[in-house]
């Protein structure tokens, strides 16, 4: 795998703040110990560890994969930008293959395929650490929404 | 497995509530189920952990989609005449309006329950029902319970 293309300087600075918030402050993400494995222009690879908070019966609920993939796919859009702008998810499709296991790492990756007319097209994937596919996703995001109030992530 | 679902009633609501008990995810989403006019209504009870970006204080898009998915599952399983289980195949969510840091109400329309697959549409709103925040098309793999 080649080295990732570096982020734009303003985006790199914003990502430092996001990483600090996700690691130390955010009530959802802090408990999953997010660890960035690869961050580059328009691409992200992050490791998280789902907790028992998200169990439905003895399995991690598939909705958590949707939450994680929406998050990382929005971040992949930011990673493709020259300067930070608010985003709003337009639509998101998640296809579920298998369940994550609480306490075991999940690897989430997202690639921003491109941005046209302020709409980004992103695909994502979640796998367990042994490579088992958990879910795939495809999403579109509006870049530069007029009001920050309509941005979600 | 029969394809017809039971009509929404106090009994089917009780069945849906029973499905949420013991589910950590249901508790995390603050799931509540009630009987509306001939339909189940599902409520996500707002919590700070449901916020994506604390600066703009909107519900996380993934949380909205996850709750629509969860409500769809509860609807099909609680109204199934025979014991059944299911798993989500796909969720396709459209975000129609910006959300706020408030509860989300959801209704579910079952389009078809086949022997192996169910197709369901879930809609969520905050405040005015005719101003949906999001809607989702959901496919479920049905299995005998």
Tab-separated table of C-alpha atoms in Angstrom:
chain	number	residue	atom	x	y	z
A	1	UNK	CA	0.000	0.000	0.000
A	2	UNK	CA	1.460	3.361	-1.028
A	3	UNK	CA	1.841	6.255	1.375
A	4	UNK	CA	-1.307	8.369	1.640
A	5	UNK	CA	-1.369	11.764	-0.018
A	6	UNK	CA	-1.137	14.435	2.700
A	7	UNK	CA	-4.165	16.385	3.857
A	8	UNK	CA	-4.535	20.073	3.086
A	9	UNK	CA	-2.979	22.044	5.983
A	10	UNK	CA	-6.300	23.450	7.241
A	11	UNK	CA	-7.903	20.015	7.165
A	12	UNK	CA	-4.950	18.432	8.974
A	13	UNK	CA	-5.331	20.972	11.752
A	14	UNK	CA	-9.095	20.361	11.975
A	15	UNK	CA	-8.524	16.604	12.140
A	16	UNK	CA	-6.255	17.044	15.154
A	17	UNK	CA	-9.147	18.721	16.952
A	18	UNK	CA	-11.627	16.058	15.831
A	19	UNK	CA	-9.303	13.264	16.934
A	20	UNK	CA	-8.859	14.865	20.347
A	21	UNK	CA	-12.633	15.264	20.726
A	22	UNK	CA	-13.361	11.685	19.647
A	23	UNK	CA	-10.668	10.296	21.916
A	24	UNK	CA	-11.289	12.365	25.041
A	25	UNK	CA	-14.684	14.086	24.991
A	26	UNK	CA	-17.367	12.696	22.698
A	27	UNK	CA	-19.762	10.477	24.728
A	28	UNK	CA	-20.303	8.074	21.822
A	29	UNK	CA	-16.846	7.691	20.350
A	30	UNK	CA	-14.603	7.883	23.419
A	31	UNK	CA	-15.908	4.545	24.688
A	32	UNK	CA	-14.838	2.812	21.460
A	33	UNK	CA	-11.206	3.933	21.681
A	34	UNK	CA	-10.888	5.165	18.074
A	35	UNK	CA	-7.397	4.843	16.607
A	36	UNK	CA	-6.548	6.243	13.158
A	37	UNK	CA	-4.462	3.767	11.149
A	38	UNK	CA	-4.232	5.646	7.855
A	39	UNK	CA	-5.256	9.202	7.062
A	40	UNK	CA	-4.738	10.694	3.635
A	41	UNK	CA	-6.311	12.919	1.046
A	42	UNK	CA	-9.856	11.585	0.668
A	43	UNK	CA	-9.236	8.364	2.589
A	44	UNK	CA	-9.365	7.101	6.154
A	45	UNK	CA	-8.738	3.838	7.970
A	46	UNK	CA	-9.733	3.764	11.635
A	47	UNK	CA	-9.834	1.049	14.289
A	48	UNK	CA	-12.561	1.063	16.932
A	49	UNK	CA	-13.574	-1.353	19.639
A	50	UNK	CA	-17.345	-1.701	20.138
A	51	UNK	CA	-18.438	-2.071	23.745
A	52	UNK	CA	-21.345	-3.972	25.283
A	53	UNK	CA	-23.342	-0.711	25.149
A	54	UNK	CA	-24.310	-1.628	21.589
A	55	UNK	CA	-25.356	-5.240	22.144
A	56	UNK	CA	-28.742	-6.429	20.954
A	57	UNK	CA	-28.977	-9.864	22.500
A	58	UNK	CA	-25.513	-11.358	22.266
A	59	UNK	CA	-24.534	-9.479	19.093
A	60	UNK	CA	-23.477	-5.926	18.368
A	61	UNK	CA	-26.443	-4.255	16.681
A	62	UNK	CA	-25.896	-3.581	12.994
A	63	UNK	CA	-26.949	0.018	13.537
A	64	UNK	CA	-23.553	0.665	15.076
A	65	UNK	CA	-21.918	-0.100	11.721
A	66	UNK	CA	-24.171	2.528	10.160
A	67	UNK	CA	-23.118	5.065	12.798
A	68	UNK	CA	-19.432	4.298	12.332
A	69	UNK	CA	-19.547	4.264	8.546
A	70	UNK	CA	-21.551	7.503	8.336
A	71	UNK	CA	-18.946	9.108	10.574
A	72	UNK	CA	-15.874	7.919	8.737
A	73	UNK	CA	-17.379	8.569	5.307
A	74	UNK	CA	-18.117	12.159	6.283
A	75	UNK	CA	-14.547	12.452	7.515
A	76	UNK	CA	-13.255	11.036	4.209
A	77	UNK	CA	-15.108	13.860	2.476
A	78	UNK	CA	-13.453	16.401	4.771
A	79	UNK	CA	-10.122	14.732	4.060
A	80	UNK	CA	-10.607	15.435	0.362
A	81	UNK	CA	-11.250	19.165	0.831
A	82	UNK	CA	-8.817	22.067	0.621
A	83	UNK	CA	-10.505	23.891	3.486
A	84	UNK	CA	-12.939	22.888	6.189
A	85	UNK	CA	-16.647	23.240	5.296
A	86	UNK	CA	-19.853	22.014	6.932
A	87	UNK	CA	-21.291	18.746	5.589
A	88	UNK	CA	-24.707	17.145	5.549
A	89	UNK	CA	-25.390	13.514	4.738
A	90	UNK	CA	-27.744	13.334	1.749
A	91	UNK	CA	-28.216	9.596	1.714
A	92	UNK	CA	-26.518	6.547	3.062
A	93	UNK	CA	-26.842	2.886	2.152
A	94	UNK	CA	-25.468	0.231	4.447
A	95	UNK	CA	-25.419	-3.449	3.485
A	96	UNK	CA	-24.824	-5.756	6.408
A	97	UNK	CA	-22.951	-9.034	6.130
A	98	UNK	CA	-22.004	-10.087	9.662
A	99	UNK	CA	-22.109	-8.836	13.233
A	100	UNK	CA	-19.264	-7.235	15.131
A	101	UNK	CA	-18.241	-8.724	18.458
A	102	UNK	CA	-18.097	-6.557	21.566
A	103	UNK	CA	-14.532	-6.050	22.745
A	104	UNK	CA	-12.999	-7.022	19.405
A	105	UNK	CA	-11.548	-4.495	17.009
A	106	UNK	CA	-13.450	-3.297	13.954
A	107	UNK	CA	-11.568	-1.712	11.066
A	108	UNK	CA	-13.534	0.989	9.231
A	109	UNK	CA	-12.311	2.441	5.980
A	110	UNK	CA	-13.743	5.080	3.665
A	111	UNK	CA	-12.703	6.562	0.355
A	112	UNK	CA	-14.097	9.733	-1.147
A	113	UNK	CA	-14.375	8.924	-4.843
A	114	UNK	CA	-14.903	12.519	-5.865
A	115	UNK	CA	-16.821	15.713	-5.367
A	116	UNK	CA	-18.993	17.158	-8.141
A	117	UNK	CA	-21.290	20.169	-7.801
A	118	UNK	CA	-20.618	20.184	-4.040
A	119	UNK	CA	-21.783	16.571	-3.666
A	120	UNK	CA	-19.259	14.001	-2.527
A	121	UNK	CA	-19.536	10.329	-3.374
A	122	UNK	CA	-18.039	8.065	-0.741
A	123	UNK	CA	-17.805	4.345	-0.165
A	124	UNK	CA	-16.957	2.592	3.042
A	125	UNK	CA	-16.364	-0.814	4.513
A	126	UNK	CA	-16.168	-2.331	7.987
A	127	UNK	CA	-14.308	-5.549	8.694
A	128	UNK	CA	-13.298	-7.429	11.785
A	129	UNK	CA	-9.597	-7.553	12.561
A	130	UNK	CA	-9.318	-11.019	10.982
A	131	UNK	CA	-10.636	-9.575	7.726
A	132	UNK	CA	-14.224	-10.830	7.971
A	133	UNK	CA	-16.554	-8.442	6.161
A	134	UNK	CA	-19.093	-6.832	8.490
A	135	UNK	CA	-20.729	-4.164	6.324
A	136	UNK	CA	-20.293	-2.063	3.233
A	137	UNK	CA	-21.690	1.413	2.696
A	138	UNK	CA	-22.157	4.023	0.028
A	139	UNK	CA	-23.085	7.581	0.771
A	140	UNK	CA	-23.388	11.071	-0.611
A	141	UNK	CA	-22.710	14.262	1.304
A	142	UNK	CA	-23.535	17.897	0.617
A	143	UNK	CA	-20.412	20.011	0.954
A	144	UNK	CA	-20.711	23.576	2.168
A	145	UNK	CA	-24.251	23.576	3.493
A	146	UNK	CA	-25.635	27.086	3.902
A	147	UNK	CA	-26.315	26.611	7.581
A	148	UNK	CA	-24.172	24.704	10.023
A	149	UNK	CA	-27.436	23.689	11.690
A	150	UNK	CA	-28.190	21.211	8.914
A	151	UNK	CA	-24.812	19.535	9.068
A	152	UNK	CA	-24.784	16.316	11.055
A	153	UNK	CA	-21.304	15.140	11.782
B	1	UNK	CA	-43.923	-18.535	7.890
B	2	UNK	CA	-47.192	-16.685	7.270
B	3	UNK	CA	-46.850	-13.453	5.393
B	4	UNK	CA	-49.745	-11.576	6.999
B	5	UNK	CA	-48.882	-9.466	9.997
B	6	UNK	CA	-51.050	-8.930	13.055
B	7	UNK	CA	-52.853	-5.591	13.315
B	8	UNK	CA	-51.215	-3.117	15.675
B	9	UNK	CA	-52.706	-3.464	19.152
B	10	UNK	CA	-51.811	-3.230	22.812
B	11	UNK	CA	-50.608	-6.836	22.541
B	12	UNK	CA	-48.264	-6.173	19.631
B	13	UNK	CA	-46.932	-3.060	21.367
B	14	UNK	CA	-46.298	-5.143	24.486
B	15	UNK	CA	-44.445	-7.645	22.309
B	16	UNK	CA	-42.306	-4.851	20.843
B	17	UNK	CA	-41.543	-3.500	24.315
B	18	UNK	CA	-40.565	-7.004	25.443
B	19	UNK	CA	-38.117	-7.202	22.522
B	20	UNK	CA	-36.420	-4.015	23.713
B	21	UNK	CA	-35.980	-5.285	27.258
B	22	UNK	CA	-32.560	-6.706	27.755
B	23	UNK	CA	-31.217	-4.972	24.641
B	24	UNK	CA	-28.379	-2.631	25.494
B	25	UNK	CA	-28.727	-0.984	22.073
B	26	UNK	CA	-32.421	-0.300	22.707
B	27	UNK	CA	-31.506	1.304	26.019
B	28	UNK	CA	-28.732	3.361	24.409
B	29	UNK	CA	-31.218	4.657	21.843
B	30	UNK	CA	-33.736	5.388	24.624
B	31	UNK	CA	-36.300	3.325	22.729
B	32	UNK	CA	-39.973	3.760	23.609
B	33	UNK	CA	-42.915	2.104	21.857
B	34	UNK	CA	-46.548	3.211	21.973
B	35	UNK	CA	-49.802	2.579	20.141
B	36	UNK	CA	-50.929	5.352	17.804
B	37	UNK	CA	-54.013	5.305	15.608
B	38	UNK	CA	-53.762	1.772	14.265
B	39	UNK	CA	-49.982	1.819	14.211
B	40	UNK	CA	-46.942	1.473	16.401
B	41	UNK	CA	-45.004	4.643	17.165
B	42	UNK	CA	-41.355	4.450	18.119
B	43	UNK	CA	-39.454	7.163	19.941
B	44	UNK	CA	-35.724	7.748	20.199
B	45	UNK	CA	-35.245	9.607	23.485
B	46	UNK	CA	-32.579	12.244	22.963
B	47	UNK	CA	-29.272	11.849	24.762
B	48	UNK	CA	-26.007	13.765	24.414
B	49	UNK	CA	-24.363	10.629	22.997
B	50	UNK	CA	-26.683	10.853	19.970
B	51	UNK	CA	-25.057	14.105	18.863
B	52	UNK	CA	-22.550	13.815	16.042
B	53	UNK	CA	-20.924	17.223	16.114
B	54	UNK	CA	-21.308	19.022	19.460
B	55	UNK	CA	-20.926	22.415	17.772
B	56	UNK	CA	-24.081	22.135	15.665
B	57	UNK	CA	-26.044	19.876	18.053
B	58	UNK	CA	-27.884	17.820	15.456
B	59	UNK	CA	-28.622	14.119	15.774
B	60	UNK	CA	-25.874	12.035	14.198
B	61	UNK	CA	-27.043	10.821	10.787
B	62	UNK	CA	-25.886	7.318	11.622
B	63	UNK	CA	-27.887	7.351	14.850
B	64	UNK	CA	-31.015	8.358	12.915
B	65	UNK	CA	-30.444	5.554	10.419
B	66	UNK	CA	-29.720	3.044	13.198
B	67	UNK	CA	-32.954	3.926	14.967
B	68	UNK	CA	-35.020	3.667	11.771
B	69	UNK	CA	-33.465	0.248	11.275
B	70	UNK	CA	-34.202	-0.784	14.851
B	71	UNK	CA	-37.827	0.404	14.653
B	72	UNK	CA	-38.307	-1.551	11.413
B	73	UNK	CA	-37.051	-4.704	13.083
B	74	UNK	CA	-39.331	-4.228	16.088
B	75	UNK	CA	-42.331	-3.622	13.823
B	76	UNK	CA	-41.911	-6.800	11.812
B	77	UNK	CA	-41.043	-9.070	14.732
B	78	UNK	CA	-43.742	-7.766	17.082
B	79	UNK	CA	-46.492	-8.090	14.475
B	80	UNK	CA	-45.396	-11.468	13.172
B	81	UNK	CA	-48.048	-14.105	13.977
B	82	UNK	CA	-45.373	-16.742	14.554
B	83	UNK	CA	-42.073	-16.526	16.429
B	84	UNK	CA	-39.504	-15.063	14.084
B	85	UNK	CA	-36.045	-13.576	14.069
B	86	UNK	CA	-34.467	-11.383	11.461
B	87	UNK	CA	-31.281	-9.617	10.542
B	88	UNK	CA	-30.824	-6.460	8.535
B	89	UNK	CA	-29.728	-6.910	4.940
B	90	UNK	CA	-29.664	-3.280	3.858
B	91	UNK	CA	-30.693	0.173	5.007
B	92	UNK	CA	-30.938	3.055	2.558
B	93	UNK	CA	-31.590	6.305	4.401
B	94	UNK	CA	-32.404	9.671	2.843
B	95	UNK	CA	-31.872	12.702	5.066
B	96	UNK	CA	-34.708	15.026	4.153
B	97	UNK	CA	-34.209	17.833	6.660
B	98	UNK	CA	-31.759	18.967	9.284
B	99	UNK	CA	-32.344	17.410	12.691
B	100	UNK	CA	-32.156	18.982	16.142
B	101	UNK	CA	-31.092	17.829	19.598
B	102	UNK	CA	-34.542	16.451	20.360
B	103	UNK	CA	-36.432	13.165	20.433
B	104	UNK	CA	-37.131	11.479	17.098
B	105	UNK	CA	-40.501	9.840	16.444
B	106	UNK	CA	-40.756	7.041	13.908
B	107	UNK	CA	-43.528	5.202	12.088
B	108	UNK	CA	-42.998	2.083	10.018
B	109	UNK	CA	-44.848	0.916	6.918
B	110	UNK	CA	-44.384	-2.745	6.051
B	111	UNK	CA	-44.402	-3.100	2.289
B	112	UNK	CA	-44.106	-6.857	2.030
B	113	UNK	CA	-43.147	-9.746	4.233
B	114	UNK	CA	-42.178	-12.708	2.114
B	115	UNK	CA	-41.071	-16.110	3.286
B	116	UNK	CA	-37.438	-15.011	3.534
B	117	UNK	CA	-37.306	-11.264	2.950
B	118	UNK	CA	-39.270	-8.320	4.349
B	119	UNK	CA	-39.312	-4.850	2.807
B	120	UNK	CA	-40.063	-1.992	5.153
B	121	UNK	CA	-40.107	1.807	5.046
B	122	UNK	CA	-39.438	3.817	8.205
B	123	UNK	CA	-39.920	7.585	8.551
B	124	UNK	CA	-38.690	9.793	11.349
B	125	UNK	CA	-39.740	13.306	12.373
B	126	UNK	CA	-39.238	15.849	15.123
B	127	UNK	CA	-42.316	17.913	15.880
B	128	UNK	CA	-44.472	18.018	12.758
B	129	UNK	CA	-45.106	14.582	11.366
B	130	UNK	CA	-45.457	15.772	7.783
B	131	UNK	CA	-41.973	17.264	7.916
B	132	UNK	CA	-39.882	14.116	8.030
B	133	UNK	CA	-36.241	14.401	8.997
B	134	UNK	CA	-35.351	11.106	7.335
B	135	UNK	CA	-36.830	8.074	5.668
B	136	UNK	CA	-35.294	4.672	5.112
B	137	UNK	CA	-35.929	1.702	2.886
B	138	UNK	CA	-34.955	-1.399	4.799
B	139	UNK	CA	-34.657	-5.029	3.739
B	140	UNK	CA	-34.679	-7.724	6.414
B	141	UNK	CA	-33.775	-11.413	6.170
B	142	UNK	CA	-36.555	-13.279	7.962
B	143	UNK	CA	-35.979	-16.527	9.790
B	144	UNK	CA	-38.272	-18.750	11.816
B	145	UNK	CA	-37.756	-18.130	15.500
